[in-house]
Coordinates of C-alpha atoms in Angstrom, one line a residue:
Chain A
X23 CA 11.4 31.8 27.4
X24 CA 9.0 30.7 30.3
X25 CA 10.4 30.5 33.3
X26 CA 7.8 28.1 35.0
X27 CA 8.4 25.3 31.9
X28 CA 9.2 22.2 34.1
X29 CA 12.3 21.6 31.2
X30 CA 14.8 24.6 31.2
X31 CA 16.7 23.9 28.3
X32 CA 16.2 21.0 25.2
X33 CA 18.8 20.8 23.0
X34 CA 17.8 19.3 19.8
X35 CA 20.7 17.6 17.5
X36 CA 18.3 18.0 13.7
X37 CA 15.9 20.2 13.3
X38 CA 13.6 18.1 10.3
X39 CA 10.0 17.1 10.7
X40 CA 11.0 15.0 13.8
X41 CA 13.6 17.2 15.5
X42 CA 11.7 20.5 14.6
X43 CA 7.9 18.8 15.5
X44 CA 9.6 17.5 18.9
X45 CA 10.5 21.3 19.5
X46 CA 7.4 22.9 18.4
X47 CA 5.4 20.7 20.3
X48 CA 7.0 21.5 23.6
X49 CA 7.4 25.1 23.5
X50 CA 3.4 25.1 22.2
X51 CA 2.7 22.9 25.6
X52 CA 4.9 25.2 27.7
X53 CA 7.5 22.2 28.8
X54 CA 10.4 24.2 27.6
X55 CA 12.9 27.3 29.1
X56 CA 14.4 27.4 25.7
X57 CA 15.0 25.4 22.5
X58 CA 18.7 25.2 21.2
X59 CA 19.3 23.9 17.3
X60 CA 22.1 22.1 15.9
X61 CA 21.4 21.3 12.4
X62 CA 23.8 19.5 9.8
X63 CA 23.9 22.6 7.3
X64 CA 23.6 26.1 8.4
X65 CA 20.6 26.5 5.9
X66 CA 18.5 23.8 7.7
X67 CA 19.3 25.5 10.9
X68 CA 18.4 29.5 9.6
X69 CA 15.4 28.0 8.2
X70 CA 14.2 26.8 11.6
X71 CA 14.8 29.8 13.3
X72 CA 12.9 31.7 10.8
X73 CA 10.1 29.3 11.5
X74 CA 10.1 29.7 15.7
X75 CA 10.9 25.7 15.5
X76 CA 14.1 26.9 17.9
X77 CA 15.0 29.9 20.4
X78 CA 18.7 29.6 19.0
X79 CA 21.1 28.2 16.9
X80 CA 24.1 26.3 18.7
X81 CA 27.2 26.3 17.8
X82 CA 29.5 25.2 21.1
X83 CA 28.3 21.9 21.8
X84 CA 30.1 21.8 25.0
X85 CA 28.3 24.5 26.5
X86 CA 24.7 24.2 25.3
X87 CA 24.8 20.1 26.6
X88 CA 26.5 20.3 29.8
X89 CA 23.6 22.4 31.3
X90 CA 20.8 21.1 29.0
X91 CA 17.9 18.8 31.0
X92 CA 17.1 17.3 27.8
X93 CA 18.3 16.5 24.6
X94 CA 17.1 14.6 21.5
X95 CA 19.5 13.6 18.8
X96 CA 17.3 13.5 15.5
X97 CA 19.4 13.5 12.6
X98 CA 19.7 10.7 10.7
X99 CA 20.2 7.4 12.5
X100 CA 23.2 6.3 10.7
X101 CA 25.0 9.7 12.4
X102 CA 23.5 9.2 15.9
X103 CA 27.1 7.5 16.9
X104 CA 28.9 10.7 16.1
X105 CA 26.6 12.7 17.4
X106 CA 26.8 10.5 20.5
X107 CA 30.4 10.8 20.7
X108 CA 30.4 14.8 20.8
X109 CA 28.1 14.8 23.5
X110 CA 29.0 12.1 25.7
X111 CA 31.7 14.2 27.4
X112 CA 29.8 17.5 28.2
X113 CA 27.1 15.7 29.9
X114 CA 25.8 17.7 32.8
X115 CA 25.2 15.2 36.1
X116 CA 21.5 16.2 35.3
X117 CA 21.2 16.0 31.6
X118 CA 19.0 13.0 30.2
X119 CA 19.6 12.3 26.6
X120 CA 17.2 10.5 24.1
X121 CA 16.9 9.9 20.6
X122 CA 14.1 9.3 17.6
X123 CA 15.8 6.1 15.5
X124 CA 13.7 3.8 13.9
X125 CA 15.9 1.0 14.8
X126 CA 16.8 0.5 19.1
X127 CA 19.6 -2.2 19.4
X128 CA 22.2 -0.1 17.4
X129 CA 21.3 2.6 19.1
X130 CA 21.8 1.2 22.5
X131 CA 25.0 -0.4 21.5
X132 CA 26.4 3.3 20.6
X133 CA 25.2 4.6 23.3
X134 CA 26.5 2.2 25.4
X135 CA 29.6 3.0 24.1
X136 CA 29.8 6.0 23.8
X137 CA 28.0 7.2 27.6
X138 CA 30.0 4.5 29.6
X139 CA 29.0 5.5 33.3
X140 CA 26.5 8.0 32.3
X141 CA 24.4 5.0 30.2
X142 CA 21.7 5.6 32.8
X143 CA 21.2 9.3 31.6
X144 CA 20.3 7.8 28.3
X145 CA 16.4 6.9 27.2
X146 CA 16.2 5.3 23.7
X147 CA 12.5 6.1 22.0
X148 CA 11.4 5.7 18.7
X149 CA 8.0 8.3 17.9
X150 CA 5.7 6.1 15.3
X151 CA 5.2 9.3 13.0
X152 CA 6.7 9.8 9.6
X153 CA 5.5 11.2 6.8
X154 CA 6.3 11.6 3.1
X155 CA 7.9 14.9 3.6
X156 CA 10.8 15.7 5.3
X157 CA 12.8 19.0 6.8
X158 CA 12.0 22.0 9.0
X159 CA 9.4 23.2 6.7
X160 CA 7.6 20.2 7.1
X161 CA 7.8 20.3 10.9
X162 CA 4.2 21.0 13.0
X163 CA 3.2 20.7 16.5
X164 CA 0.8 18.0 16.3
X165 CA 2.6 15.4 14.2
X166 CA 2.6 13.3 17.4
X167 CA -1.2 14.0 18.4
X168 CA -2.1 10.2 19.1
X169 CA 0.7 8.6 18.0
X170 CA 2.5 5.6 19.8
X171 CA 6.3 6.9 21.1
X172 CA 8.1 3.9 21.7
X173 CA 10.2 3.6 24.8
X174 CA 13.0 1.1 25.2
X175 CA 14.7 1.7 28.6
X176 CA 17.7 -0.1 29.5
X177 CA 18.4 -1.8 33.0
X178 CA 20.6 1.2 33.6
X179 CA 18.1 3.8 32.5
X180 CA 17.4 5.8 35.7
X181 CA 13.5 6.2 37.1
X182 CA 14.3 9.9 36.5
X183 CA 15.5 9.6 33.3
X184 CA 12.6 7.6 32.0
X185 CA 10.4 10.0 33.6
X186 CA 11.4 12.9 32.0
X187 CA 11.8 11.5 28.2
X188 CA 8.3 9.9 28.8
X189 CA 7.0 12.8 30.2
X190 CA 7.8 15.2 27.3
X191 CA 6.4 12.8 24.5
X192 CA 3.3 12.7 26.7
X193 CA 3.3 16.5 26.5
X194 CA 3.7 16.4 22.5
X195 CA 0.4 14.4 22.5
X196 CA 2.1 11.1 22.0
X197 CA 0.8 7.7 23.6
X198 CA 3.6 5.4 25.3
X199 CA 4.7 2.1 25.1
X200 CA 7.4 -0.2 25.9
X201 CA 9.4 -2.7 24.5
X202 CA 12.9 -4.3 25.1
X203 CA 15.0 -3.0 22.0
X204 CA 15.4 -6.4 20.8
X205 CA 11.9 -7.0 20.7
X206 CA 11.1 -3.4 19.0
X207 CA 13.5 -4.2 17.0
X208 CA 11.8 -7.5 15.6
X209 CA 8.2 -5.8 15.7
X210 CA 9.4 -3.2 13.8
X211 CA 11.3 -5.4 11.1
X212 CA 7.8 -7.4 10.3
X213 CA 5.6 -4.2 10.3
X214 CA 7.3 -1.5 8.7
X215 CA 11.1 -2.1 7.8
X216 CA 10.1 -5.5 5.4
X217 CA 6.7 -4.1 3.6
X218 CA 9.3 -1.2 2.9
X219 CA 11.5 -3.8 0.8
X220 CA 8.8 -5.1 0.0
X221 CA 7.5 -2.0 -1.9
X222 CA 11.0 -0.6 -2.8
X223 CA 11.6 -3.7 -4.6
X224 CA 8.4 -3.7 -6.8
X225 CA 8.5 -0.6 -8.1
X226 CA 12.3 -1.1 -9.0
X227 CA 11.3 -4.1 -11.0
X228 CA 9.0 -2.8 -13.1
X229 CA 11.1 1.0 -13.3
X230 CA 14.3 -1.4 -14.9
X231 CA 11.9 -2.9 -18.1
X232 CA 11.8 -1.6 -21.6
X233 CA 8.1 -1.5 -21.4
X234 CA 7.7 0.5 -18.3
X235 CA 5.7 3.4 -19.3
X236 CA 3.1 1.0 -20.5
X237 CA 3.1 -0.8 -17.5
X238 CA 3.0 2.6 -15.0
X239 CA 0.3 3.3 -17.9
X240 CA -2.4 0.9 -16.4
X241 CA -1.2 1.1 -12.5
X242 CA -4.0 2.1 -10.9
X243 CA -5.2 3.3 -7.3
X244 CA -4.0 -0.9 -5.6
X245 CA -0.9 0.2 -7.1
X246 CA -0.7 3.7 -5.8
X247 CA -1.9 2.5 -1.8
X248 CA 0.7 -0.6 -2.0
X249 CA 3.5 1.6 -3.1
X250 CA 3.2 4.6 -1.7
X251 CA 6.2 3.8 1.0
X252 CA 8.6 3.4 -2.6
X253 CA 8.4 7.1 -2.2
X254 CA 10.6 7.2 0.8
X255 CA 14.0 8.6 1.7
X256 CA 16.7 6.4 0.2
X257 CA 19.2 7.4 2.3
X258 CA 16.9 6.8 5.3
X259 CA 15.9 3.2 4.4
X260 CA 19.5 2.6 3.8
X261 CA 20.4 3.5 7.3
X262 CA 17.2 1.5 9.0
X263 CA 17.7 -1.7 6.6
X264 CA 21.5 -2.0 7.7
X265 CA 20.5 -1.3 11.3
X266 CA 18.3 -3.5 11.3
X267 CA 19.8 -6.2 8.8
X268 CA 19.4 -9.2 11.2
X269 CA 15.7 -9.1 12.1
X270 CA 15.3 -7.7 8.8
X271 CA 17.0 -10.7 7.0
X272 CA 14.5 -13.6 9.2
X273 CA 11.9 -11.6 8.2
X274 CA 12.7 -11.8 4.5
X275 CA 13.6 -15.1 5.0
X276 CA 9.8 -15.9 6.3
X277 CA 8.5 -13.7 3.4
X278 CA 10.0 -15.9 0.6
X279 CA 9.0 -18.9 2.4
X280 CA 5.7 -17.3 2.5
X281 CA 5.8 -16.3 -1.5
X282 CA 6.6 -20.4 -2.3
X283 CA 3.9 -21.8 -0.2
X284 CA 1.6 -19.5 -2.8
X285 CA 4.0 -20.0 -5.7
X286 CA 2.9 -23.7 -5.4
X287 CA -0.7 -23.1 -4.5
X288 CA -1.0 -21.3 -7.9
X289 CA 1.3 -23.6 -10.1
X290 CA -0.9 -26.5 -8.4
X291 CA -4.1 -24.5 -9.9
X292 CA -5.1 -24.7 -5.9
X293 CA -7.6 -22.0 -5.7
X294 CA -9.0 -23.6 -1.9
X295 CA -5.4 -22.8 -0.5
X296 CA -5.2 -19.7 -2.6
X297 CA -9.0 -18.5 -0.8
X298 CA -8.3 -19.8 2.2
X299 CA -5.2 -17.6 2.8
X300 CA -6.7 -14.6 1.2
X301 CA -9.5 -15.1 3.2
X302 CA -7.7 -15.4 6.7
X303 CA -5.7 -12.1 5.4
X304 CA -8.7 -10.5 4.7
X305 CA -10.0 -11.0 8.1
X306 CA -6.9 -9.9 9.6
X307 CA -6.3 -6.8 8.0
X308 CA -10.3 -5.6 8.6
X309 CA -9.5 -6.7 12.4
X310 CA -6.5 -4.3 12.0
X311 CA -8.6 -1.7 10.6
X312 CA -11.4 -2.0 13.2
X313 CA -9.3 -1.9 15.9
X314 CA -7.6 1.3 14.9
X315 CA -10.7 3.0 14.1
X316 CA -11.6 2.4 18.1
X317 CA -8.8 3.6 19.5
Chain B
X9 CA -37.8 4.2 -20.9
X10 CA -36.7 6.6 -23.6
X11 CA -37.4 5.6 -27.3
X12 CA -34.8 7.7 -28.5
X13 CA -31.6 6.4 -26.6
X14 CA -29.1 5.0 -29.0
X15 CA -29.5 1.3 -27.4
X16 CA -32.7 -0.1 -27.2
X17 CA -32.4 -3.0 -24.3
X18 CA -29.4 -3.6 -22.0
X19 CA -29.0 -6.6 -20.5
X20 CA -26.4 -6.6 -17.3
X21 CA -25.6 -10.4 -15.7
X22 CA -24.6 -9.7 -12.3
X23 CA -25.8 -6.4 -10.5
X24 CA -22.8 -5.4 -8.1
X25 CA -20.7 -2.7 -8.2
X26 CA -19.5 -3.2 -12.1
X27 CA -22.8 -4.4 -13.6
X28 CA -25.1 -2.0 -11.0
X29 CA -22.6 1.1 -11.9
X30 CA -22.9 0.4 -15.5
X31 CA -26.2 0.3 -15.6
X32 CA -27.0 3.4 -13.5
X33 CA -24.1 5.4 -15.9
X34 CA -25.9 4.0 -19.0
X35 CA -29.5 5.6 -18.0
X36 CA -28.3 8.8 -15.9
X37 CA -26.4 9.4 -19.9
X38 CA -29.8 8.3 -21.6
X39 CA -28.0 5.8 -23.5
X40 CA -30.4 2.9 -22.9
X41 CA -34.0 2.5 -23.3
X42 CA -34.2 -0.3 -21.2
X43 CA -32.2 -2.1 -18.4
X44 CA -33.1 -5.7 -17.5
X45 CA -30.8 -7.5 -14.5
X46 CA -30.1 -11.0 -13.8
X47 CA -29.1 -12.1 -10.3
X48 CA -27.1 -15.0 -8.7
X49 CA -29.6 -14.6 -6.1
X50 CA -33.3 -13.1 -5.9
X51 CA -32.2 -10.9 -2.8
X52 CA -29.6 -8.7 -5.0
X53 CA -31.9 -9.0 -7.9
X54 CA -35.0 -7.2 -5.7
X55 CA -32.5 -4.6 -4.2
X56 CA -30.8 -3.5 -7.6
X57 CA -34.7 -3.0 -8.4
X58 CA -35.8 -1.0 -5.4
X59 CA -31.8 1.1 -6.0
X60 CA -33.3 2.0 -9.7
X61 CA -30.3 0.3 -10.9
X62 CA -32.3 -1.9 -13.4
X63 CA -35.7 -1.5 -14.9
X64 CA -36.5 -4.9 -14.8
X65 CA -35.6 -8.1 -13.3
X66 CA -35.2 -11.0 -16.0
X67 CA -36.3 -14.6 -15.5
X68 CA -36.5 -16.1 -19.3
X69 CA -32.6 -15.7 -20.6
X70 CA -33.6 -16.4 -24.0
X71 CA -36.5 -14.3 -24.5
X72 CA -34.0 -11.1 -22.7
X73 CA -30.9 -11.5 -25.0
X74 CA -32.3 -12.4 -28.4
X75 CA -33.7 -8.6 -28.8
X76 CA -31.0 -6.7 -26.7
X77 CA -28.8 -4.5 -28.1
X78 CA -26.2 -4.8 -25.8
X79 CA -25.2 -7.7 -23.1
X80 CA -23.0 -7.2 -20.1
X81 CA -21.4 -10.0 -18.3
X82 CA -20.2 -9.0 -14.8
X83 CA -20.5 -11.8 -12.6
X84 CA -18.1 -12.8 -10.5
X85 CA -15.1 -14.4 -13.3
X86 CA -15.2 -17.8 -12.6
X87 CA -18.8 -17.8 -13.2
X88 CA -18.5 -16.0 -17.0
X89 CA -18.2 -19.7 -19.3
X90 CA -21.4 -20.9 -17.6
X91 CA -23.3 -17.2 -18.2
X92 CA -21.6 -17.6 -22.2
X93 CA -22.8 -20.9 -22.5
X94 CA -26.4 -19.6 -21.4
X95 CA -26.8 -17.0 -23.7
X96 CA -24.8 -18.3 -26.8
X97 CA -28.0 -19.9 -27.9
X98 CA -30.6 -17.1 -27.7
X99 CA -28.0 -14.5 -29.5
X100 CA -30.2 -12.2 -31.8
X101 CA -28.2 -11.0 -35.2
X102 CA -27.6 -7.7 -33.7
X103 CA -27.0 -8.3 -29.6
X104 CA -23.4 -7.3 -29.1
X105 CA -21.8 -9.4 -26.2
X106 CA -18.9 -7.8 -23.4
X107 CA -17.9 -8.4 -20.2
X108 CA -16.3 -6.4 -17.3
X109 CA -13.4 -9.1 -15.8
X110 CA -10.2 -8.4 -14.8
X111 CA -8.4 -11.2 -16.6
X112 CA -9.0 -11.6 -20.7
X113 CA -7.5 -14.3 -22.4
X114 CA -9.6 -17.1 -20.4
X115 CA -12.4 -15.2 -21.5
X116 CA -11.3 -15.0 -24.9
X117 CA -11.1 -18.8 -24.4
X118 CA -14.6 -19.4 -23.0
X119 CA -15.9 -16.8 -25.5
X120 CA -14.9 -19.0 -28.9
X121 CA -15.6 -21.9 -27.5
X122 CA -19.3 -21.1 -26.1
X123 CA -20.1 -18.3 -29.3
X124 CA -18.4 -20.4 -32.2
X125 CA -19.9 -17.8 -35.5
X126 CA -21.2 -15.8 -33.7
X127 CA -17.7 -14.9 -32.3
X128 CA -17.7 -11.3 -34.0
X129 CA -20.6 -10.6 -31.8
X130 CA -18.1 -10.3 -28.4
X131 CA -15.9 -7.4 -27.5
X132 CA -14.1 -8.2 -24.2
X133 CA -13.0 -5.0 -21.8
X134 CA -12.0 -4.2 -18.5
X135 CA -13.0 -1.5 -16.5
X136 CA -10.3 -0.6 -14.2
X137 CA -12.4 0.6 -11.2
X138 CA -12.4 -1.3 -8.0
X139 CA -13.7 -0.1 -4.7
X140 CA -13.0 -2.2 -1.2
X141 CA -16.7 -2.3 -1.2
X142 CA -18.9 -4.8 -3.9
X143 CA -22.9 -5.4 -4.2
X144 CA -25.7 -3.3 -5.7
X145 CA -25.5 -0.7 -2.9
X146 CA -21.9 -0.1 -3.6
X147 CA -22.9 0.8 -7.1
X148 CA -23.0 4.5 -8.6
X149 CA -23.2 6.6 -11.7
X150 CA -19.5 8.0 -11.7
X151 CA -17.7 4.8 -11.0
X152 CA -16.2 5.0 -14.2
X153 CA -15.3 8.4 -14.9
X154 CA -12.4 9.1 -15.7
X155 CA -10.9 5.9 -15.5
X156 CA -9.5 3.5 -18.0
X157 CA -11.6 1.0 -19.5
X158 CA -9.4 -1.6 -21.8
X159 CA -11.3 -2.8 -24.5
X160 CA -9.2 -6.0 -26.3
X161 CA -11.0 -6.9 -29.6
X162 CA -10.2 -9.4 -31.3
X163 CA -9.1 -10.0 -34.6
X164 CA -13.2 -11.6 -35.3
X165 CA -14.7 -8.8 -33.2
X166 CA -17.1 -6.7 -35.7
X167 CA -16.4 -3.0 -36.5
X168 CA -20.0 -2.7 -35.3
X169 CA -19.5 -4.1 -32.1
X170 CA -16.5 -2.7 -31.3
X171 CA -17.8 0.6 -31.5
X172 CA -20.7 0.2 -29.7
X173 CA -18.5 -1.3 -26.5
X174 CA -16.8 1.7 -26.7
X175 CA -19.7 4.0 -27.0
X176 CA -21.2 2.7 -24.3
X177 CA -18.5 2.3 -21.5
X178 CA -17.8 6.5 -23.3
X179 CA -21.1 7.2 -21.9
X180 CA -20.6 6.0 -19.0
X181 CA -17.1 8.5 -18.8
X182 CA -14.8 5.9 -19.0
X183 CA -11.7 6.3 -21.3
X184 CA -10.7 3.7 -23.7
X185 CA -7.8 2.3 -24.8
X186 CA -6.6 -1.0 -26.3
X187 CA -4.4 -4.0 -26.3
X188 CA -4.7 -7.3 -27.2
X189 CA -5.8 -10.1 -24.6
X190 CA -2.5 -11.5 -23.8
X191 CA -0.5 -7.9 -23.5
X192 CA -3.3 -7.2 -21.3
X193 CA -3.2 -9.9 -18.7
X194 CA 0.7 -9.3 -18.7
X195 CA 0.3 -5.8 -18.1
X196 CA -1.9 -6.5 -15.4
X197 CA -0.1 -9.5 -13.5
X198 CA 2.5 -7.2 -13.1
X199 CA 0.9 -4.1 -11.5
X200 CA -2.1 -5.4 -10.2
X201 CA -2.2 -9.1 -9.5
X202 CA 1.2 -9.7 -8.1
X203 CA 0.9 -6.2 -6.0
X204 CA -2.4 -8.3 -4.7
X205 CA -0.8 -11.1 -3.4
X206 CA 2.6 -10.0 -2.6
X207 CA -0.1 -7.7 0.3
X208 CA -2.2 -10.8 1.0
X209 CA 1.3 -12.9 1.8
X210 CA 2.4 -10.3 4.1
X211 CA -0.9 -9.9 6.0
X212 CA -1.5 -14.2 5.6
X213 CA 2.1 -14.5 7.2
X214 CA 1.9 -11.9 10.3
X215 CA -1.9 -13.4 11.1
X216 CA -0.9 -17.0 11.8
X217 CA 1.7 -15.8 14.3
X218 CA 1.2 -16.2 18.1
X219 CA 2.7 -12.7 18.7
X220 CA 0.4 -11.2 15.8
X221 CA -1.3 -8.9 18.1
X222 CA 1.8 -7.0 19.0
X223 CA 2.8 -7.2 16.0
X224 CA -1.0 -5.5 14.4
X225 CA -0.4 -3.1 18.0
X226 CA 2.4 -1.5 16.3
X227 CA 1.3 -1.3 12.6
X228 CA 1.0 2.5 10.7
X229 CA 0.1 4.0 8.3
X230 CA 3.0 2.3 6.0
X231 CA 1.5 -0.6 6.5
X232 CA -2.5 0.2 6.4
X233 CA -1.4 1.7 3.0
X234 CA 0.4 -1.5 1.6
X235 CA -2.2 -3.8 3.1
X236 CA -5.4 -2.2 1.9
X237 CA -5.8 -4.3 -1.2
X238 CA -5.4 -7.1 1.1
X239 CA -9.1 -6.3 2.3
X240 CA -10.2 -7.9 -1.4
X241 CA -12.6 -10.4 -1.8
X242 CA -10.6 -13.2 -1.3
X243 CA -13.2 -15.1 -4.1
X244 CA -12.7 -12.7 -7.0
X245 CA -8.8 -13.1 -5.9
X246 CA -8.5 -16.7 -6.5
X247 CA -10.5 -16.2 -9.4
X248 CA -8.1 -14.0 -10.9
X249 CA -5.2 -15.5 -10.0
X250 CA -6.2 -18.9 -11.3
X251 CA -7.1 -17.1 -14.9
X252 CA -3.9 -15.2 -15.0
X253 CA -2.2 -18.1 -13.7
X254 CA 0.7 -18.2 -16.2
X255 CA 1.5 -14.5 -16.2
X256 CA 1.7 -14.0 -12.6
X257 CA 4.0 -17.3 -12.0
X258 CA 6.3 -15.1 -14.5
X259 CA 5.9 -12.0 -12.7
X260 CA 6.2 -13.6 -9.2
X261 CA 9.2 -15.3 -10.4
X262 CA 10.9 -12.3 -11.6
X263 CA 9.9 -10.8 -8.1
X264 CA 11.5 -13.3 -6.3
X265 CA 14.6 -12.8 -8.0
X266 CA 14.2 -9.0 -7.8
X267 CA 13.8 -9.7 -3.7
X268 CA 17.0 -12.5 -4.0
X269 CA 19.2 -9.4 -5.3
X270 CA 18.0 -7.2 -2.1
X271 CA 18.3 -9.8 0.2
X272 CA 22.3 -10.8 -1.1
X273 CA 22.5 -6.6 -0.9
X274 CA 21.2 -6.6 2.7
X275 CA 23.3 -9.9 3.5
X276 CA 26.6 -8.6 3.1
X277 CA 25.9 -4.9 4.4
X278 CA 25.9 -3.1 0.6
X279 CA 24.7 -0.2 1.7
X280 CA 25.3 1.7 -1.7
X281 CA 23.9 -1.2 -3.1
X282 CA 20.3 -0.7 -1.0
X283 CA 20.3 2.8 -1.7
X284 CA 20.4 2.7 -5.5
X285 CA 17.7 0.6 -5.5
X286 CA 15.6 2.6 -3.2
X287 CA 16.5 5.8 -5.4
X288 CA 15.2 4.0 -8.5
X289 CA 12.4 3.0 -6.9
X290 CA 11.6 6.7 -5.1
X291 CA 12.3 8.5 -9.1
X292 CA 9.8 5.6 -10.6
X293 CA 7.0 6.4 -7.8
X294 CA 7.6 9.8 -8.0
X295 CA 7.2 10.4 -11.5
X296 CA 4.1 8.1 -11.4
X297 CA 2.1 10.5 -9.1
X298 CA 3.1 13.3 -11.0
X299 CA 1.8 11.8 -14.4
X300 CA -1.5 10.4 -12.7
X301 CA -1.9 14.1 -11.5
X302 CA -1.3 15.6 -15.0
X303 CA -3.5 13.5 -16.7

């Protein structure tokens, strides 16, 4: 416990890699009192306590949120309503609530139901930091070193609010933006949520044929780079797709339309058009590369 | 030179990566008394010289290949029917003929139509050893070890020159397997060539947008990962995908129908339905890595 954090204490709803990196990261920077756990098994929750990720384990939600000045719900996003609704009455007049979801315009529509008047006590953020691995072991207090945190206040989001969610992703090393949640919402679908499909769907294609071990026999490292997010949580991608399914669906929709402009390219035996949109890919994505290498 | 390496003269066609790496594996394994290049142009000629990769540069085609013991084609593909049809006349009894591309039954095509009797003479392979990076001074030694090299004789191919393909891409630590052309350039559409441009789409599609710098802004490591192979050369590419045009319309096909089911999943909010296929999908990748680390 430090008595001169400028947070006293953070409640964290899920105590995984984002929850439990969120916590370490603050107490390691001194912005916390005290770190309270909840956790959706007790296992999860003894686990991070072993680990230092948390000062305690809660158990009386009433009590540990009405006097909280912060607190993160980071379980998975499609239980961020409920979680919502058990905190939503025990707010303290000071407490400023935030959240780690992939996806921001279900969010906000929970949360606007759920907080009513208190709406403006509510920050949504999404951290741009996952990883293969998931859980309180895999948690560390640098996972958000130089990573973008996405804010997307609402109207209603109050200066103090916003100050103090941005503030403490500042102070876990993050870098922050802002976007409206529609607009993250629609970034986020053509980035991340549709190579995701994208990936998920190859490898199911070729996992569901008779001659699949010859073909995984001869995948090589394009294979491995392209598919790598196929390795991600199910239940996870699940929750984000649905979330997300409008964007998501124009997106796809743009994709095929995409696929059939090269489908007829190829049929056609058009290898200009085939080059030429290689080639402005190929620019692109070395642009891309540059770019992040400078920053 | 060493007058007691198993092959007297190599000749490579086309001193890159694949033709420069072969050539440097082949002397650092003393397999070779002699390495002689040809060159698209006099400037990668003169470098593969100064690099060691070759002993020589050759000008006279004829008076090179009809006392070589072994003759590599690795020129870029679409150029490998002119390069056939250049040395199909100067063939000496005992030069054995093989090339390095990534597609095999057009080269099977060009093969019997440029080496008519002499047929028996040609093994074709495939290394399967990329690198973002191409030209002599991306060449090196241990590009190939380790990794497959598919040899895919055919029925004509001499016992004799099969086995001294597969001697020398041995040497250079490959390890060999077989299939014949066609199974090959299926095998291939479907973990290779499709992954290729299903990345190239996405990257093509996001690039022509007028938001596309917010959109790159907020691209990870999901999608630096998926979109890495769409940094290939954008030549070689359309190359490929022209000579493997039949297989890959199949495998796009089946990917579009593949993507159909996902997007009919997403559509009407199957959420079970999304998640099974991500499961399959995570099993499939998983068990991949684990394989590729065993072996």
């Amino acid at each position: 416990m430090s008595d001169t954090a400028p947070l006293g204490k953070v409640v964290v709803f899920g105590v995984g890699l984002i929850g439990g990196s969120f916590a370490l990261a603050l107490k390691a920077a001194g912005q916390a009192a005290e770190v309270v756990g909840f956790g959706r098994t007790l296992g999860s929750l003894t686990q991070a306590l072993e680990l230092g990720i948390v000062d305690r384990a809660g158990f009386n939600v009433g009590q540990e949120v009405s006097n909280a000045d912060l607190v993160l719900i980071a379980t998975p996003v499609g239980t961020t309503p409920e979680v919502m609704a058990r905190i939503a009455p025990c707010l303290g007049s000071q407490t400023v609530v935030t959240d780690a979801g992939s996806t921001k315009e279900d969010v906000v529509e929970a949360a606007r139901a759920c907080f009513g008047e208190r709406i403006g006590q509510f920050v949504p953020a999404h951290p741009i930091a996952g990883a293969e691995n998931s859980g309180a072991l895999a948690a560390r207090p640098d996972l958000y070193r130089g990573k973008q945190v996405v804010l997307t206040p609402l109207a209603e989001s109050s200066e103090l609010s916003i100050a103090r969610v941005r503030s403490a992703w500042e102070a876990c090393g993050g870098e922050i933006r802002e976007l409206a949640p529609a607009e993250h919402d629609r970034v986020f679908a053509a980035v991340s949520h549709l190579p995701h499909l994208l990936s998920f769907a190859l490898v199911h294609d070729l996992a569901r044929r008779d001659n699949r071990e010859l073909l995984f026999a001869y995948a090589a490292s394009g294979f491995r780079d392209f598919t790598r997010i196929a390795a991600s949580h199910p239940e996870m991608w699940r929750d984000i797709c649905l979330a997300n399914q409008k964007a998501l669906l124009e997106e796809l929709d743009r994709y095929r339309e995409q696929l059939d402009e090269l489908r007829d390219a190829l049929q056609r035996g058009d290898g200009a058009s085939l080059e030429a949109t290689f080639d402005v890919a190929r620019t692109a994505r070395r642009e891309w590369a540059e770019s992040k290498t400078r920053t």
